[in-house]
Amino acid sequence: MAESIISYTHPLYLGPADTPCVVLIPVKLTGSENYGLWSRTMKIALLGKRKLGFVNGTCTKESCTTELQEQWETCNAIVLSWLMNTVSTELLYGIVYASNAHLVWEDLRERFDKDNSRDYVDHLEQQRLLQFLSGLNYSYDQARRQILMKSNVSSINQAYAMVIEDESRQCLGMGAVIDKNKLVAMQVGRNQSYKGKKPFVQCEHCGYKGHSKENFYKLIG
């Protein structure tokens, strides 16, 4: 099918700049950590090229007439090249033998989309955990070290529970010190209250306690 009879608004139209070596976007897909940015940017670029249907499955070979199916194959190959031009070398090995742009798109989505990828969720949770720990003040240094040393702590909720437990232990320890200080202070005060007095001395003259006959003012004046 000659290119001249296909309108430039048709999804199968290819302009002079639509070649396999074109790099549509500056973002290179490396994994779950940047899949969201890569997919959104790529969708915009493909939409501008009127080729988004090749990756979302709305423009299929079966939907084309017989005379346009060869043109569809050409467009599909070019879109597939555009996808491959924007993924890392490590990921390229997994899709280099693919023959359908839509299948490649779905494969990348299933592997790296944050809603479907457990690796991305774990990575995001780890980042939040580190952010939470970095926000703790110096009084929680011991709890922070314990959390970082534990390999089974993977969520903020678990870390928060450990911090609360550590804080409770600190409060109990401070309470014990305060009670001990109070007891010492009371004992010191009790001892001071008797300083200068002789509560166990009894006067032989008047019978009252606290002084002796030799110090009784009525006798010595």
Coordinates of C-alpha atoms in Angstrom, one line a residue:
M1 CA 0.0 0.0 0.0
A2 CA 1.5 3.3 -1.1
E3 CA 2.1 5.7 1.8
S4 CA 0.7 8.6 -0.3
I5 CA -2.9 7.3 -0.1
I6 CA -2.8 7.1 3.8
S7 CA -3.9 10.4 5.5
Y8 CA -1.4 11.9 7.9
T9 CA -4.1 11.6 10.6
H10 CA -4.3 7.8 10.2
P11 CA -2.6 5.6 12.8
L12 CA -0.7 3.8 10.0
Y13 CA 0.7 7.0 8.5
L14 CA 4.5 7.3 8.7
G15 CA 6.2 10.6 8.2
P16 CA 9.8 11.1 7.0
A17 CA 11.0 11.4 10.7
D18 CA 9.3 8.2 11.8
T19 CA 12.3 5.9 11.6
P20 CA 13.4 3.0 13.8
C21 CA 16.5 4.8 15.1
V22 CA 14.4 7.7 16.7
V23 CA 14.6 8.1 20.5
L24 CA 11.2 9.5 21.4
I25 CA 11.9 10.4 25.0
P26 CA 14.9 11.2 27.1
V27 CA 13.9 8.9 29.9
K28 CA 15.4 5.4 29.8
L29 CA 13.5 2.7 31.6
T30 CA 15.7 1.0 34.3
G31 CA 13.1 -0.8 36.5
S32 CA 10.3 -0.3 38.9
E33 CA 11.8 2.9 40.4
N34 CA 11.2 4.9 37.2
Y35 CA 8.6 2.9 35.3
G36 CA 5.8 5.4 36.1
L37 CA 7.7 8.3 34.7
W38 CA 8.8 6.3 31.7
S39 CA 5.4 5.0 30.8
R40 CA 3.6 8.4 31.1
T41 CA 6.3 10.1 29.0
M42 CA 6.2 7.4 26.4
K43 CA 2.4 7.5 26.2
I44 CA 2.5 11.3 25.5
A45 CA 5.1 10.8 22.8
L46 CA 3.2 7.9 21.1
L47 CA 0.0 9.9 21.3
G48 CA 1.7 12.8 19.5
K49 CA 2.8 10.3 16.8
R50 CA -0.7 8.8 16.6
K51 CA 0.8 5.4 17.5
L52 CA -0.6 4.9 21.1
G53 CA -3.0 2.3 19.8
F54 CA -0.1 0.0 19.0
V55 CA 0.8 -0.3 22.7
N56 CA -2.6 -0.1 24.3
G57 CA -4.1 -2.7 22.0
T58 CA -6.7 -0.6 20.2
C59 CA -4.9 -0.6 16.9
T60 CA -4.5 -4.3 15.9
K61 CA -3.6 -6.0 12.7
E62 CA -7.0 -7.7 12.6
S63 CA -8.7 -4.4 12.7
C64 CA -7.0 -3.3 9.5
T65 CA -8.2 -4.2 6.0
T66 CA -6.2 -6.7 4.1
E67 CA -4.4 -4.1 2.0
L68 CA -3.3 -2.2 5.1
Q69 CA -2.0 -5.1 7.1
E70 CA 1.4 -4.9 5.6
Q71 CA 1.6 -1.2 6.6
W72 CA 0.5 -2.2 10.1
E73 CA 3.5 -4.6 10.3
T74 CA 5.8 -1.8 9.3
C75 CA 4.3 0.6 11.9
N76 CA 4.4 -2.1 14.6
A77 CA 8.1 -2.7 13.9
I78 CA 8.9 1.0 14.2
V79 CA 6.9 1.4 17.5
L80 CA 8.7 -1.7 18.8
S81 CA 12.0 -0.1 17.9
W82 CA 11.0 3.1 19.7
L83 CA 10.3 1.1 22.9
M84 CA 13.6 -0.7 22.7
N85 CA 15.4 2.5 22.2
T86 CA 14.3 3.7 25.6
V87 CA 15.0 0.7 27.9
S88 CA 18.2 -0.2 29.6
T89 CA 20.5 -2.8 28.1
E90 CA 19.6 -5.3 30.9
L91 CA 15.9 -5.0 30.0
L92 CA 16.5 -5.1 26.3
Y93 CA 17.6 -8.7 26.4
G94 CA 14.1 -9.7 27.7
I95 CA 12.2 -8.1 24.8
V96 CA 14.6 -8.2 21.8
Y97 CA 12.9 -11.2 20.3
A98 CA 9.3 -9.8 20.7
S99 CA 7.4 -9.2 17.5
N100 CA 4.4 -7.2 18.9
A101 CA 4.7 -3.7 20.5
H102 CA 1.5 -4.3 22.5
L103 CA 2.9 -7.5 24.1
V104 CA 6.2 -5.8 25.0
W105 CA 4.3 -2.9 26.6
E106 CA 2.1 -5.3 28.7
D107 CA 5.2 -7.3 29.7
L108 CA 6.9 -4.2 31.0
R109 CA 3.8 -3.0 32.8
E110 CA 3.3 -6.4 34.5
R111 CA 7.0 -6.4 35.6
F112 CA 7.5 -2.8 36.7
D113 CA 4.1 -1.1 37.2
K114 CA 4.0 0.0 40.9
D115 CA 0.4 -1.4 41.2
N116 CA 1.6 -4.8 40.1
S117 CA 5.2 -5.0 41.1
R118 CA 6.0 -6.3 44.6
D119 CA 9.6 -5.2 44.1
Y120 CA 8.5 -1.6 43.7
V121 CA 6.2 -1.7 46.7
D122 CA 9.0 -3.2 48.9
H123 CA 11.4 -0.5 47.6
L124 CA 8.9 2.3 48.3
E125 CA 8.3 0.9 51.8
Q126 CA 12.0 0.7 52.5
Q127 CA 12.4 4.3 51.5
R128 CA 9.6 5.4 53.8
L129 CA 11.1 3.4 56.6
L130 CA 14.5 5.1 56.2
Q131 CA 12.8 8.5 56.0
F132 CA 11.0 7.7 59.3
L133 CA 14.2 6.6 61.1
S134 CA 16.1 9.7 59.9
G135 CA 13.4 11.9 61.5
L136 CA 13.9 10.5 65.0
N137 CA 15.9 12.6 67.4
Y138 CA 19.1 11.5 69.2
S139 CA 17.2 10.0 72.2
Y140 CA 16.1 7.2 69.9
D141 CA 19.6 6.3 68.6
Q142 CA 19.6 2.9 70.3
A143 CA 16.1 2.0 68.9
R144 CA 17.2 3.2 65.4
R145 CA 20.3 1.0 65.5
Q146 CA 18.3 -2.0 66.6
I147 CA 15.7 -1.5 63.8
L148 CA 18.4 -1.1 61.1
M149 CA 20.1 -4.3 62.4
K150 CA 16.9 -6.3 62.2
S151 CA 16.3 -7.9 58.7
N152 CA 12.7 -8.6 59.4
V153 CA 11.6 -5.0 60.0
S154 CA 10.1 -3.9 56.7
S155 CA 7.4 -1.4 57.5
I156 CA 6.9 1.9 59.3
N157 CA 4.3 0.3 61.5
Q158 CA 6.8 -2.3 62.8
A159 CA 9.4 0.3 63.3
Y160 CA 7.0 2.6 65.1
A161 CA 5.9 -0.2 67.5
M162 CA 9.6 -0.8 68.3
V163 CA 10.2 2.9 69.0
I164 CA 7.1 3.1 71.3
E165 CA 8.4 0.0 73.2
D166 CA 11.8 1.5 73.6
E167 CA 10.2 4.8 74.8
S168 CA 8.1 2.9 77.4
R169 CA 11.3 1.2 78.7
Q170 CA 13.0 4.6 79.0
C171 CA 10.0 6.0 80.9
L172 CA 9.9 3.1 83.3
G173 CA 13.6 3.5 83.9
M174 CA 13.3 7.3 84.6
G175 CA 10.4 6.6 86.9
A176 CA 12.5 4.2 89.0
V177 CA 15.2 6.8 89.3
I178 CA 12.7 9.5 90.3
D179 CA 11.2 7.2 93.0
K180 CA 14.7 6.4 94.3
N181 CA 15.6 10.1 94.5
K182 CA 12.3 10.8 96.3
L183 CA 13.1 8.1 98.9
V184 CA 16.6 9.5 99.5
A185 CA 15.3 13.1 99.8
M186 CA 12.6 12.0 102.3
Q187 CA 15.2 10.1 104.3
V188 CA 17.5 13.1 104.3
G189 CA 14.7 15.5 105.3
R190 CA 13.7 13.1 108.1
N191 CA 17.2 13.0 109.4
Q192 CA 17.5 16.8 109.2
S193 CA 14.3 17.3 111.2
Y194 CA 15.9 15.7 114.2
K195 CA 19.2 17.6 113.8
G196 CA 20.0 19.6 117.1
K197 CA 17.4 17.8 119.1
K198 CA 17.5 14.8 121.4
P199 CA 14.1 13.2 121.1
F200 CA 15.1 10.2 123.1
V201 CA 16.4 12.2 126.1
Q202 CA 13.9 12.7 129.0
C203 CA 14.2 15.3 131.7
E204 CA 14.3 13.7 135.2
H205 CA 12.8 16.9 136.7
C206 CA 9.7 17.6 134.5
G207 CA 9.4 14.3 132.7
Y208 CA 9.3 15.8 129.2
K209 CA 11.4 14.5 126.3
G210 CA 13.9 16.6 124.3
H211 CA 16.1 17.9 127.1
S212 CA 17.9 16.8 130.2
K213 CA 17.7 18.0 133.8
E214 CA 21.0 19.7 133.4
N215 CA 19.6 21.9 130.5
F216 CA 16.1 22.6 132.0
Y217 CA 15.8 26.4 131.9
K218 CA 13.7 26.6 135.2
L219 CA 16.5 25.1 137.1
I220 CA 19.5 26.8 135.5
G221 CA 17.7 30.1 134.6

